[in-house]
Short mmCIF file of C-alpha atoms in Angstrom, two decimals:
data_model
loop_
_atom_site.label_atom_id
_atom_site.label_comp_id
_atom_site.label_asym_id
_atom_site.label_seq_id
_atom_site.Cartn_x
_atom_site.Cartn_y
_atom_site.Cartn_z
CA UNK C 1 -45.05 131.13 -129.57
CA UNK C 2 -44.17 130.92 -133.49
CA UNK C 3 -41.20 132.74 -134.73
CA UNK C 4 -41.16 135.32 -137.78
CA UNK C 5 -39.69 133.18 -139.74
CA UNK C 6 -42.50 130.47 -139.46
CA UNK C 7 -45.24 132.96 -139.98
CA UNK C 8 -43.52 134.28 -142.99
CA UNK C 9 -43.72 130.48 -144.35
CA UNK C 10 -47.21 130.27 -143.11
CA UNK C 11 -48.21 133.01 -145.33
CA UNK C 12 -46.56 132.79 -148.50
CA UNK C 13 -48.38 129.05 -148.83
CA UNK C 14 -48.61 125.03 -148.70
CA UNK C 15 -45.59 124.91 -151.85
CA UNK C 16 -42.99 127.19 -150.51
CA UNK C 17 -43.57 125.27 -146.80
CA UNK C 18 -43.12 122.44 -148.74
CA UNK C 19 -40.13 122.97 -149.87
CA UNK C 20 -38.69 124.64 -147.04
CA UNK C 21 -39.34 121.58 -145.34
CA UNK C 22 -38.09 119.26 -147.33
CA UNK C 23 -34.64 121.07 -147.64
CA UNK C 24 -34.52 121.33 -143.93
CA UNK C 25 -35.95 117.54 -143.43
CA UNK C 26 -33.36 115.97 -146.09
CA UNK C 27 -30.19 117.97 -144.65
CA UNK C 28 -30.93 117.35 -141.14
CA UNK C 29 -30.96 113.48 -142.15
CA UNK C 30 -28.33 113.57 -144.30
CA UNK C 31 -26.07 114.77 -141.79
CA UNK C 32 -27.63 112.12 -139.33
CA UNK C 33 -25.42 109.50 -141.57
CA UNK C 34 -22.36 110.75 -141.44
CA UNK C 35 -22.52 109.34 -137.78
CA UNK C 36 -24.08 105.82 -138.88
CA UNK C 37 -22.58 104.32 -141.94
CA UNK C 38 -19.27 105.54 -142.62
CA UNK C 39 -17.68 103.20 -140.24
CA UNK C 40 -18.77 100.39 -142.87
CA UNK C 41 -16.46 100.96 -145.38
CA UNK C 42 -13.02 101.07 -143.45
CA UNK C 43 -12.09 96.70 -143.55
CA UNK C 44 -10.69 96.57 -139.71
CA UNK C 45 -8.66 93.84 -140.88
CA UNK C 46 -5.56 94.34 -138.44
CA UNK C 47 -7.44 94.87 -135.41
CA UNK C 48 -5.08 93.87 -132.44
CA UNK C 49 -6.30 92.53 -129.68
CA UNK C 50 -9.42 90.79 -130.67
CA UNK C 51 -10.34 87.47 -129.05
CA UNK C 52 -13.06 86.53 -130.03
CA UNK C 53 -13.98 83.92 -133.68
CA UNK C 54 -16.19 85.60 -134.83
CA UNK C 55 -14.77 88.22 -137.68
CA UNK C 56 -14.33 92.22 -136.18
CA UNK C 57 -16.36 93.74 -138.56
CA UNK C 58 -19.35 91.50 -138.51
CA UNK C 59 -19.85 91.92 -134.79
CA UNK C 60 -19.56 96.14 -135.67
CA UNK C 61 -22.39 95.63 -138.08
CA UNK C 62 -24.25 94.10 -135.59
CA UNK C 63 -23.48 95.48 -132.74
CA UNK C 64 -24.57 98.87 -133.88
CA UNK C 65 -27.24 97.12 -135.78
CA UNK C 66 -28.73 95.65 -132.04
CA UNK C 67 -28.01 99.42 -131.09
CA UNK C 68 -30.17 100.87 -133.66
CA UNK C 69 -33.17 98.11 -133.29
CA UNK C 70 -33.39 98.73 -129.63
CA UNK C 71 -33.38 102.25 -130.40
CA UNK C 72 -36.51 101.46 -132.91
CA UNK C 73 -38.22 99.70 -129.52
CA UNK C 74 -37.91 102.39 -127.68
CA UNK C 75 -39.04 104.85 -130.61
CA UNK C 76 -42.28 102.97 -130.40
CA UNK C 77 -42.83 105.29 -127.08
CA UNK C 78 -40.75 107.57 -127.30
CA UNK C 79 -41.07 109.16 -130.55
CA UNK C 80 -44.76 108.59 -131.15
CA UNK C 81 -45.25 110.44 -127.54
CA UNK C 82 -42.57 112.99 -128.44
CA UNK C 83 -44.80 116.58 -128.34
CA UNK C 84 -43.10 118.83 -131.51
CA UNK C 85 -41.16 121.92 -129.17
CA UNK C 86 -39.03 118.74 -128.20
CA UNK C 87 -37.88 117.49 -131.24
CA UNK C 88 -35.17 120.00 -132.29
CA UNK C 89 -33.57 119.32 -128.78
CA UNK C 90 -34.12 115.44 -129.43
CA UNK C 91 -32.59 115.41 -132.53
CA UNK C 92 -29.38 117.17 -131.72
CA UNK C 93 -28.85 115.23 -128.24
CA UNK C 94 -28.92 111.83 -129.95
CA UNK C 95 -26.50 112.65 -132.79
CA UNK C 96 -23.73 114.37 -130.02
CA UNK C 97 -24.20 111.46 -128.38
CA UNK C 98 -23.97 109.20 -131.01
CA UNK C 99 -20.56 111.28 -132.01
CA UNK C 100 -18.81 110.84 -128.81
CA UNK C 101 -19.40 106.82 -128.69
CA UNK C 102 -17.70 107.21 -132.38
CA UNK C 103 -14.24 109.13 -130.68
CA UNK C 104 -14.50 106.25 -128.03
CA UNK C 105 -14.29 103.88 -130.45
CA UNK C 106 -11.23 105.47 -131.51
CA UNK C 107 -9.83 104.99 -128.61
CA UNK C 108 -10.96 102.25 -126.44
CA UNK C 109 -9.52 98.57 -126.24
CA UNK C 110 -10.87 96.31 -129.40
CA UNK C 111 -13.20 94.05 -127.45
CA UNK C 112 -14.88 97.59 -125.93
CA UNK C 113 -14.96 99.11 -129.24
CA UNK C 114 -17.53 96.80 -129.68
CA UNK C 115 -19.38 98.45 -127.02
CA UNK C 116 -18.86 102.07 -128.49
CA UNK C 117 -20.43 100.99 -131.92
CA UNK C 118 -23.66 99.38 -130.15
CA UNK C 119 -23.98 103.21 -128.25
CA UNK C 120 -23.37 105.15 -131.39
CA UNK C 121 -26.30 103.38 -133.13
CA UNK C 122 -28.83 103.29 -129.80
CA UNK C 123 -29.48 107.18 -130.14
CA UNK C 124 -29.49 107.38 -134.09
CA UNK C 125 -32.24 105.07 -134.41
CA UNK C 126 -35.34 107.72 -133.71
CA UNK C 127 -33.74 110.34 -135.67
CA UNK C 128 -36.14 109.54 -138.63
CA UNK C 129 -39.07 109.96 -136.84
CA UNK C 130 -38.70 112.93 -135.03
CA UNK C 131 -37.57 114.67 -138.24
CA UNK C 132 -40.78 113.10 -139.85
CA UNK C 133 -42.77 113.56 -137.18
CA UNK C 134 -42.41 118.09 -139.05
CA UNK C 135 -43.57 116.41 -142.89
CA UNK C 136 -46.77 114.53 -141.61
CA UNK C 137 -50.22 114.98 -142.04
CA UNK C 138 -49.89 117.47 -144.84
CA UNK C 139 -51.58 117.36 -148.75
CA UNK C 140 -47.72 116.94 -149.96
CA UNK C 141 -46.56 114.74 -147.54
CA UNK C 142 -45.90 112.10 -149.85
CA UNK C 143 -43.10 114.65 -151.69
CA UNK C 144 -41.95 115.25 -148.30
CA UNK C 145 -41.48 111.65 -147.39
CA UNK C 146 -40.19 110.31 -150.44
CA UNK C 147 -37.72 113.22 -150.41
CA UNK C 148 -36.85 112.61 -147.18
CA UNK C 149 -36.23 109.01 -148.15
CA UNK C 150 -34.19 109.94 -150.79
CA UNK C 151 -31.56 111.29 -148.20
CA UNK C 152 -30.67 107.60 -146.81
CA UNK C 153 -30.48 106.89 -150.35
CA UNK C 154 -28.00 109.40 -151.46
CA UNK C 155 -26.46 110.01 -148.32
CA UNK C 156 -25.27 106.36 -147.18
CA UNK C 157 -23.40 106.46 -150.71
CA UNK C 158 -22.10 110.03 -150.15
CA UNK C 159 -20.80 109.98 -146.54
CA UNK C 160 -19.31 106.34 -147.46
CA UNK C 161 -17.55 107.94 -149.97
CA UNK C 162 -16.01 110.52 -147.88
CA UNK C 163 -15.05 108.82 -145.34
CA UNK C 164 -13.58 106.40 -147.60
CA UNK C 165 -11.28 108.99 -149.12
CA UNK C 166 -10.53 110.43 -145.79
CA UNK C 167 -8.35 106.65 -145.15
CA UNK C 168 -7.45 106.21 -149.10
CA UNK C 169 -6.22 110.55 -149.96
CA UNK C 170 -5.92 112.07 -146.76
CA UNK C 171 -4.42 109.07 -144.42
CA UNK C 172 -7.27 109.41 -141.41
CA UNK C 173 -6.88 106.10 -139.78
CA UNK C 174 -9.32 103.72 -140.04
CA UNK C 175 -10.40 103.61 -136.15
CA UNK C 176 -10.70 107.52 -136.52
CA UNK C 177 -12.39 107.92 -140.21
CA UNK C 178 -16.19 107.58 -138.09
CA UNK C 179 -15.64 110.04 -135.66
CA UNK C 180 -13.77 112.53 -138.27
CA UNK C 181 -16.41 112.12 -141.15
CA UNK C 182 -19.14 113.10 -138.40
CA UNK C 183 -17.43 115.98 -137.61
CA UNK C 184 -17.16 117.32 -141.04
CA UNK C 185 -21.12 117.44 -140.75
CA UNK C 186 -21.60 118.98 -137.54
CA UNK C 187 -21.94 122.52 -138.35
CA UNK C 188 -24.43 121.76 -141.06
CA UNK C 189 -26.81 119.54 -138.86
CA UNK C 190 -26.91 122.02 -135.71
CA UNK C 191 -28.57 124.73 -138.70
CA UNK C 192 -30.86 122.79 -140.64
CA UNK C 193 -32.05 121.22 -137.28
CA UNK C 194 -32.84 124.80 -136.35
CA UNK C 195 -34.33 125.60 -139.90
CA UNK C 196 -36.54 122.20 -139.57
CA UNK C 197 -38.34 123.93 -136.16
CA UNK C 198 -38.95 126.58 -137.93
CA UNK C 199 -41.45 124.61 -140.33
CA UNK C 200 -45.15 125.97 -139.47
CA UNK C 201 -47.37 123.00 -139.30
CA UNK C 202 -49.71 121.71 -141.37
CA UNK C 203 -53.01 123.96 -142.74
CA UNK C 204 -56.87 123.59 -142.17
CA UNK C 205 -56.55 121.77 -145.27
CA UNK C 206 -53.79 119.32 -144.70
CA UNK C 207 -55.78 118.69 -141.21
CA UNK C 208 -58.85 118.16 -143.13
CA UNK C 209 -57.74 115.22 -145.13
CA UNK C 210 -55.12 113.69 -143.88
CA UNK C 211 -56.62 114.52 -140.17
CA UNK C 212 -54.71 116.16 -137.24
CA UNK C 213 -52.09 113.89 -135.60
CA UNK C 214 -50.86 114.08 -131.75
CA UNK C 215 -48.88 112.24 -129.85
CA UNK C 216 -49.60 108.30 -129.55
CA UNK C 217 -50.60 106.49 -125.87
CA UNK C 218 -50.72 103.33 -124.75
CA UNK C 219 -54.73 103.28 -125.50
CA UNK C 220 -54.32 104.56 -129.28
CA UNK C 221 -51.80 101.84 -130.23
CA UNK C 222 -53.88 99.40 -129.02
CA UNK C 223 -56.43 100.60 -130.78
CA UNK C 224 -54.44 101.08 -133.86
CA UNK C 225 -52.81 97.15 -133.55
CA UNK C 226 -56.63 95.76 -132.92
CA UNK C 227 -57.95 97.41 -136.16
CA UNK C 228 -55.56 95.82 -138.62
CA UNK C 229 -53.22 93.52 -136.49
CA UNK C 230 -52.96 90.77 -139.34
CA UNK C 231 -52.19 93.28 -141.94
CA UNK C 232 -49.59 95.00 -139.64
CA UNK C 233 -47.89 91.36 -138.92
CA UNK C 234 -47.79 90.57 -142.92
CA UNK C 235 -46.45 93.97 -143.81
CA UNK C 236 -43.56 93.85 -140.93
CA UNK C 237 -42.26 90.30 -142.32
CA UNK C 238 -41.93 92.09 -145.81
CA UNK C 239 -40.26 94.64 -144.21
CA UNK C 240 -37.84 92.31 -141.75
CA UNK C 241 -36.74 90.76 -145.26
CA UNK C 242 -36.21 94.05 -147.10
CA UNK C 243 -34.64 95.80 -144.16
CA UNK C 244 -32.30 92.53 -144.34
CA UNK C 245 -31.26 92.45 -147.77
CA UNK C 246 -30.97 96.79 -147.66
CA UNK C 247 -28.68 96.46 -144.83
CA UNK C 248 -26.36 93.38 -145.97
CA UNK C 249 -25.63 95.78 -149.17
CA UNK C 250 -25.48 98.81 -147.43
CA UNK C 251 -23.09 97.63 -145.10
CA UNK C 252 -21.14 94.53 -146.75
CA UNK C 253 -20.73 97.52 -150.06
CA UNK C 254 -16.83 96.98 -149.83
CA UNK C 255 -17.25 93.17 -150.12
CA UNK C 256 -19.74 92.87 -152.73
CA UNK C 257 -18.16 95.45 -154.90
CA UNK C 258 -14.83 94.18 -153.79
CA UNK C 259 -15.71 90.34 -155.93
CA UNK C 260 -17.83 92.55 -158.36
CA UNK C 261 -14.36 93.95 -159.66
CA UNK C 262 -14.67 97.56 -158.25
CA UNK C 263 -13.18 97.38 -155.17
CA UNK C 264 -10.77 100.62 -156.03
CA UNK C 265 -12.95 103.32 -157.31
CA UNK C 266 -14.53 105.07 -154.36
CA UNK C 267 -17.13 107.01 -156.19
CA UNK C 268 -18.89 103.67 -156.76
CA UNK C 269 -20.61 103.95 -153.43
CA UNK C 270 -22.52 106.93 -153.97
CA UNK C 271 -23.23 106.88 -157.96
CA UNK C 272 -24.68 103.66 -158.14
CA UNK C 273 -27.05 104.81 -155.92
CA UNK C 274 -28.21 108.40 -157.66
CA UNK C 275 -29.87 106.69 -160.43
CA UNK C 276 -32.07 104.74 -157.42
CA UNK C 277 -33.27 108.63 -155.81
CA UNK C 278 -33.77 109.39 -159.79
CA UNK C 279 -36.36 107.00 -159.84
CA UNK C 280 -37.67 107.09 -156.26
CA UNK C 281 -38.58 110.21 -155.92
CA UNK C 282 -41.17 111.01 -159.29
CA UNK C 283 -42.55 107.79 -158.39
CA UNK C 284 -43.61 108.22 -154.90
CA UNK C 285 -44.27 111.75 -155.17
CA UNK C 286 -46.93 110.88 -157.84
CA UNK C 287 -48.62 109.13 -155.70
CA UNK C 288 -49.73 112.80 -154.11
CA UNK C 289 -51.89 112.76 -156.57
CA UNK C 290 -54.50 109.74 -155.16
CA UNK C 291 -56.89 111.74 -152.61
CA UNK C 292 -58.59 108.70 -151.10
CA UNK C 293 -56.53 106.99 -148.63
CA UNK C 294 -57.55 103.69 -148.59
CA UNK C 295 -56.90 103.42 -152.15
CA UNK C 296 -53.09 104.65 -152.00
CA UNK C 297 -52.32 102.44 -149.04
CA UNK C 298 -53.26 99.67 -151.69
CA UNK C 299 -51.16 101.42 -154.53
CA UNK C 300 -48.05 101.34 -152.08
CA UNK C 301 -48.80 97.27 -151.77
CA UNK C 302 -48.39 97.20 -155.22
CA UNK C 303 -45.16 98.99 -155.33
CA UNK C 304 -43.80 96.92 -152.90
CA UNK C 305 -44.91 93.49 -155.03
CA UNK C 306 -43.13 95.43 -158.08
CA UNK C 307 -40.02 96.23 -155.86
CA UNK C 308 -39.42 92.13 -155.10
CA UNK C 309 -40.35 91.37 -158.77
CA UNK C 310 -37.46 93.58 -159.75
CA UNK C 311 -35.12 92.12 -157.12
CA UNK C 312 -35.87 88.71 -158.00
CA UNK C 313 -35.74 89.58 -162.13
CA UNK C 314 -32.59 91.31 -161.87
CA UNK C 315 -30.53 88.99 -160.33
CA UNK C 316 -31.60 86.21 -162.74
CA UNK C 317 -30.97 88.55 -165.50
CA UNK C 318 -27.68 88.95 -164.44
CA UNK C 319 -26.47 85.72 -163.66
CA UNK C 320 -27.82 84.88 -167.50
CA UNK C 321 -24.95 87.83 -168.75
CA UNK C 322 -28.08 89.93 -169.64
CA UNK C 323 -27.10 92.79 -166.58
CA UNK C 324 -23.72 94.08 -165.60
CA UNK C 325 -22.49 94.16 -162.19
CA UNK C 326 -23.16 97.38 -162.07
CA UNK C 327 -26.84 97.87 -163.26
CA UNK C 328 -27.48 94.67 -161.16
CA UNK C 329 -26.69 96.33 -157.99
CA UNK C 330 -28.50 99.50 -159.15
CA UNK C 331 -31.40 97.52 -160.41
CA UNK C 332 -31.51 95.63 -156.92
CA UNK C 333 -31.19 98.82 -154.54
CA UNK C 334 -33.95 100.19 -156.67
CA UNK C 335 -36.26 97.19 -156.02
CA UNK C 336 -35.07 97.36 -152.12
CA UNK C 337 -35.96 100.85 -151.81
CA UNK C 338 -39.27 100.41 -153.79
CA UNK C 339 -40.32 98.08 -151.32
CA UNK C 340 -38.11 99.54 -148.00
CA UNK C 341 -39.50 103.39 -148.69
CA UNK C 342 -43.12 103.43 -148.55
CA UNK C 343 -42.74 101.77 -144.83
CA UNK C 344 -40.64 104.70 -143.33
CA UNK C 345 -43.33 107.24 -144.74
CA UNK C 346 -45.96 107.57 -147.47
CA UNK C 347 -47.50 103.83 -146.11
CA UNK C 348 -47.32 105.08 -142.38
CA UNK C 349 -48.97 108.24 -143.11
CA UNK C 350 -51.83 106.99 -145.29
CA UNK C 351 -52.42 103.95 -143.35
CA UNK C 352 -52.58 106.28 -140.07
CA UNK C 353 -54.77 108.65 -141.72
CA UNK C 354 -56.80 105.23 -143.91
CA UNK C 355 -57.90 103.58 -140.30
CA UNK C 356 -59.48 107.02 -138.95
CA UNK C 357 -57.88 106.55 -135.25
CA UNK C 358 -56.44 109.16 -133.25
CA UNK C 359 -52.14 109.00 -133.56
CA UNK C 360 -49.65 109.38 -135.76
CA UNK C 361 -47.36 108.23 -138.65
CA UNK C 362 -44.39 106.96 -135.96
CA UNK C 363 -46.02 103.82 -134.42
CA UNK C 364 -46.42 101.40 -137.11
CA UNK C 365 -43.12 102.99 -138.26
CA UNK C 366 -41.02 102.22 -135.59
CA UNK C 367 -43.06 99.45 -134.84
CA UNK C 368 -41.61 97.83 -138.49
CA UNK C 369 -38.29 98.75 -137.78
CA UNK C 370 -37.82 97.68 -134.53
CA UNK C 371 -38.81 94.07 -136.01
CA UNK C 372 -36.47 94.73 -139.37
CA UNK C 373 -33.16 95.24 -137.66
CA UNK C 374 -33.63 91.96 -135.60
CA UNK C 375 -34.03 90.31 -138.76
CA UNK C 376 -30.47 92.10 -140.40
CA UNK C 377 -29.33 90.94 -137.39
CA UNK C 378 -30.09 87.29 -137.71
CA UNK C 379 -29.06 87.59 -141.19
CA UNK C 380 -25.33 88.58 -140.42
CA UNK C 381 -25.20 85.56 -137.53
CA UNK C 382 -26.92 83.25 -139.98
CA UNK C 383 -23.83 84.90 -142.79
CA UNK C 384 -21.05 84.28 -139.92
CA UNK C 385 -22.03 80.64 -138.40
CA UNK C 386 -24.45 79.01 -140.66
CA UNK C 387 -23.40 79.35 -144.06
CA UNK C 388 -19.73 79.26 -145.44
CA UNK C 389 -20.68 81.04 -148.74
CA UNK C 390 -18.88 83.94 -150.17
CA UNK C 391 -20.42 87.12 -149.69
CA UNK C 392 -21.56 87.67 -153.26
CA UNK C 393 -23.02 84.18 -153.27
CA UNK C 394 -24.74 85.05 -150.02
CA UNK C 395 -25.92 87.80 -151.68
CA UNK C 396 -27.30 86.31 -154.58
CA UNK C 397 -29.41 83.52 -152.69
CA UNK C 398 -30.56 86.27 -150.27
CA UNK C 399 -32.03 88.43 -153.49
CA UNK C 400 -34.03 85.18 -154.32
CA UNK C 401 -35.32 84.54 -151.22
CA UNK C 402 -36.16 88.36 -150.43
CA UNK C 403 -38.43 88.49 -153.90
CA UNK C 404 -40.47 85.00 -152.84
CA UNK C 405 -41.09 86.36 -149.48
CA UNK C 406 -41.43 89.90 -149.48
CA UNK C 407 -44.30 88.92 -152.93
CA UNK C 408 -46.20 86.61 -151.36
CA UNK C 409 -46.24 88.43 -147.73
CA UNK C 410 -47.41 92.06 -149.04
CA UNK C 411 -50.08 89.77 -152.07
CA UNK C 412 -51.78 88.64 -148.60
CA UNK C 413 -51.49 91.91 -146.82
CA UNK C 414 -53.36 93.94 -149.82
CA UNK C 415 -55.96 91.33 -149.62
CA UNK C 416 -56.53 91.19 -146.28
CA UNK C 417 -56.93 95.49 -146.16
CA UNK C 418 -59.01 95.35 -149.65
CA UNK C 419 -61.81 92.65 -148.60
CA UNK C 420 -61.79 93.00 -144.80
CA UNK C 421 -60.08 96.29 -142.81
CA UNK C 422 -61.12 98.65 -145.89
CA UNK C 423 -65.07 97.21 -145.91
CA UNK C 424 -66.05 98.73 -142.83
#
């Protein structure tokens, strides 16, 4: 049963769906992060009661970090099996239960706050997919996915900087600035969740060359993982690095602008990262334009070698005084997210559609990100107990090592899909 609202969209054509979707896609998910990363920029740094060496914050980061990965894992199943009359009902579950771990970290002792945080971040994790899972397989998904992408962009700066006023001009204590920012977003979420299930789905067209997708067994990801396994394991290192380095800047912002000499001007988090989604978006959405699938999957390699080139270049350039702070941590996000974006949609979809296998975009995509946010993980242990640097210097050595690796890694990856998987 369709509603009469999704077979007015169906009629009045693939552009106006489009962009009914989009708007529906990019509010739902923008509203997802008003439960995930505000919590970042509060400092906890007069937390009583903690026992433990390790500093409070760090073990937040990571514990809803581990919360979200597992979340990924079980995304692999869950989302790539989830049939479409579920997802509306998905989506809102995981975020009301994501927003009452967020009031019992609030309130709970300090060591079980811990515990909140990990259980705030285990439902949020297949958001994205589900919400994708209404912008695949269609001639304009790569709009739709880049402009979906765009939302984490924009929004982690956004909600950051509301909740960061919330504690700084309207005296919300820090312990309750997660759970109130959420809040603020609630009404808006619970419509355009309902506006995203009205989306009709994709046309006779979109089916006939991007093919039709269904939900994702056991059998077709085995299938799926035997057809390109080596590719698969190059692109998810690339990934576990740029996932890293995205999440240490997302959610160490205070610190690194802190010793960057910004530390007081809240509007910092989210304008620094509009002139990223300025360039983002035309770029990917371009990319539309290539019909043959194989050959975008290998322009979307290329953007992700031109994303670590850019890390790597900017932070030379502005250690040699040639780059403010400023347009250094623009110029970096923007290489990030030209590498990070194409994994969580326009590379999924292609490839999906590329290997000619029965599926969908969600397994290799939650397949990558379960694997990424072990690595951010690592990273903030390896930050904590192996290296006693400060967390700009950290940050600096991590940009080098992200451009070497994430280079080389995706170099091998388009050769090994160009002369071998592609050739059959």
């Amino acid at each position: 049963m369709t509603s009469r609202l999704t077979r007015s969209l169906a009629r009045s054509g693939p552009g106006w769906v489009a962009v009914y979707a989009l708007m529906a896609a990019f509010t739902t998910y923008f509203c997802m992060y008003a439960f995930r990363k505000p919590f970042a920029v509060a400092s906890y740094a007069d937390i009583s009661g903690w026992p433990f060496a390790i500093d409070f914050k760090i073990t937040l980061v990571i514990a809803q970090v581990l919360g979200y990965a597992l979340s990924k894992m079980v995304g692999i199943k869950v989302v790539s099996e989830a049939k479409s009359e579920r997802r509306a009902l998905l989506i809102v579950g995981f975020v009301l239960t994501s927003w009452i771990s967020l009031i019992l970290f609030a309130v709970l002792p300090a060591a079980l706050k811990v515990i909140a945080i990990f259980f705030s971040g285990l439902p949020l994790g297949m958001i994205w997919g589900l919400v994708f899972g209404y912008l695949e397989g269609r001639r304009s998904s790569e709009w739709l996915g880049t402009g979906l992408c765009i939302s984490f962009i924009v929004s982690s700066g956004v909600v950051k900087s509301v909740g960061r006023a919330l504690v700084v001009d309207y005296g919300i204590p820090e312990l309750w600035m997660p759970a109130a920012t959420g809040a603020l977003f609630l009404p808006l979420l619970a419509l355009s969740v309902w506006m995203l299930s009205q989306t009709p789905p994709p046309d006779a067209r979109d089916v006939a060359e991007r093919m039709a997708r269904q939900p994702m067994f056991r059998e077709e990801r085995k299938a799926f993982w035997a057809r390109a396994g080596l590719g698969l394991v190059l692109l998810i290192i690339a990934y576990i690095v740029l996932t890293a380095v995205r999440d240490f800047r997302d959610n160490f912002a205070v610190e690194l602008w802190d010793a960057l000499g910004y530390g007081d001007e809240p509007s910092v988090f989210s304008l620094s990262e509009l002139p990223i989604a300025a360039l983002i978006l035309p770029l990917f959405g371009l990319t539309s334009l290539i019909r043959d699938n194989r050959r975008a999957v290998l322009v979307y390699h290329v953007m992700i070698i031109s994303g670590a080139v850019l890390i790597g270049a900017a932070t030379l350039a502005w250690q040699a005084h040639l780059l403010s702070p400023l347009w250094w941590m623009i110029a970096v996000g923007a290489g990030v997210y030209l590498g990070y974006i194409p994994y969580n949609a326009v590379l999924a979809d292609r490839l999906t559609a590329a290997l000619s296998l029965p599926g969908n975009a969600a397994f290799f995509m939650y397949l990558a990100d379960a694997s990424g946010y072990g690595g951010s993980v690592a990273l903030m242990l390896l930050k904590n107990f192996g290296l006693s640097l400060s967390w700009l210097g950290f940050f600096t050595g991590l940009c080098y090592a992200a451009a070497a690796i994430v280079g080389a890694t995706t170099l091998a990856s388009a050769l090994y899909f160009s002369l071998k998987v592609f050739r059959k």
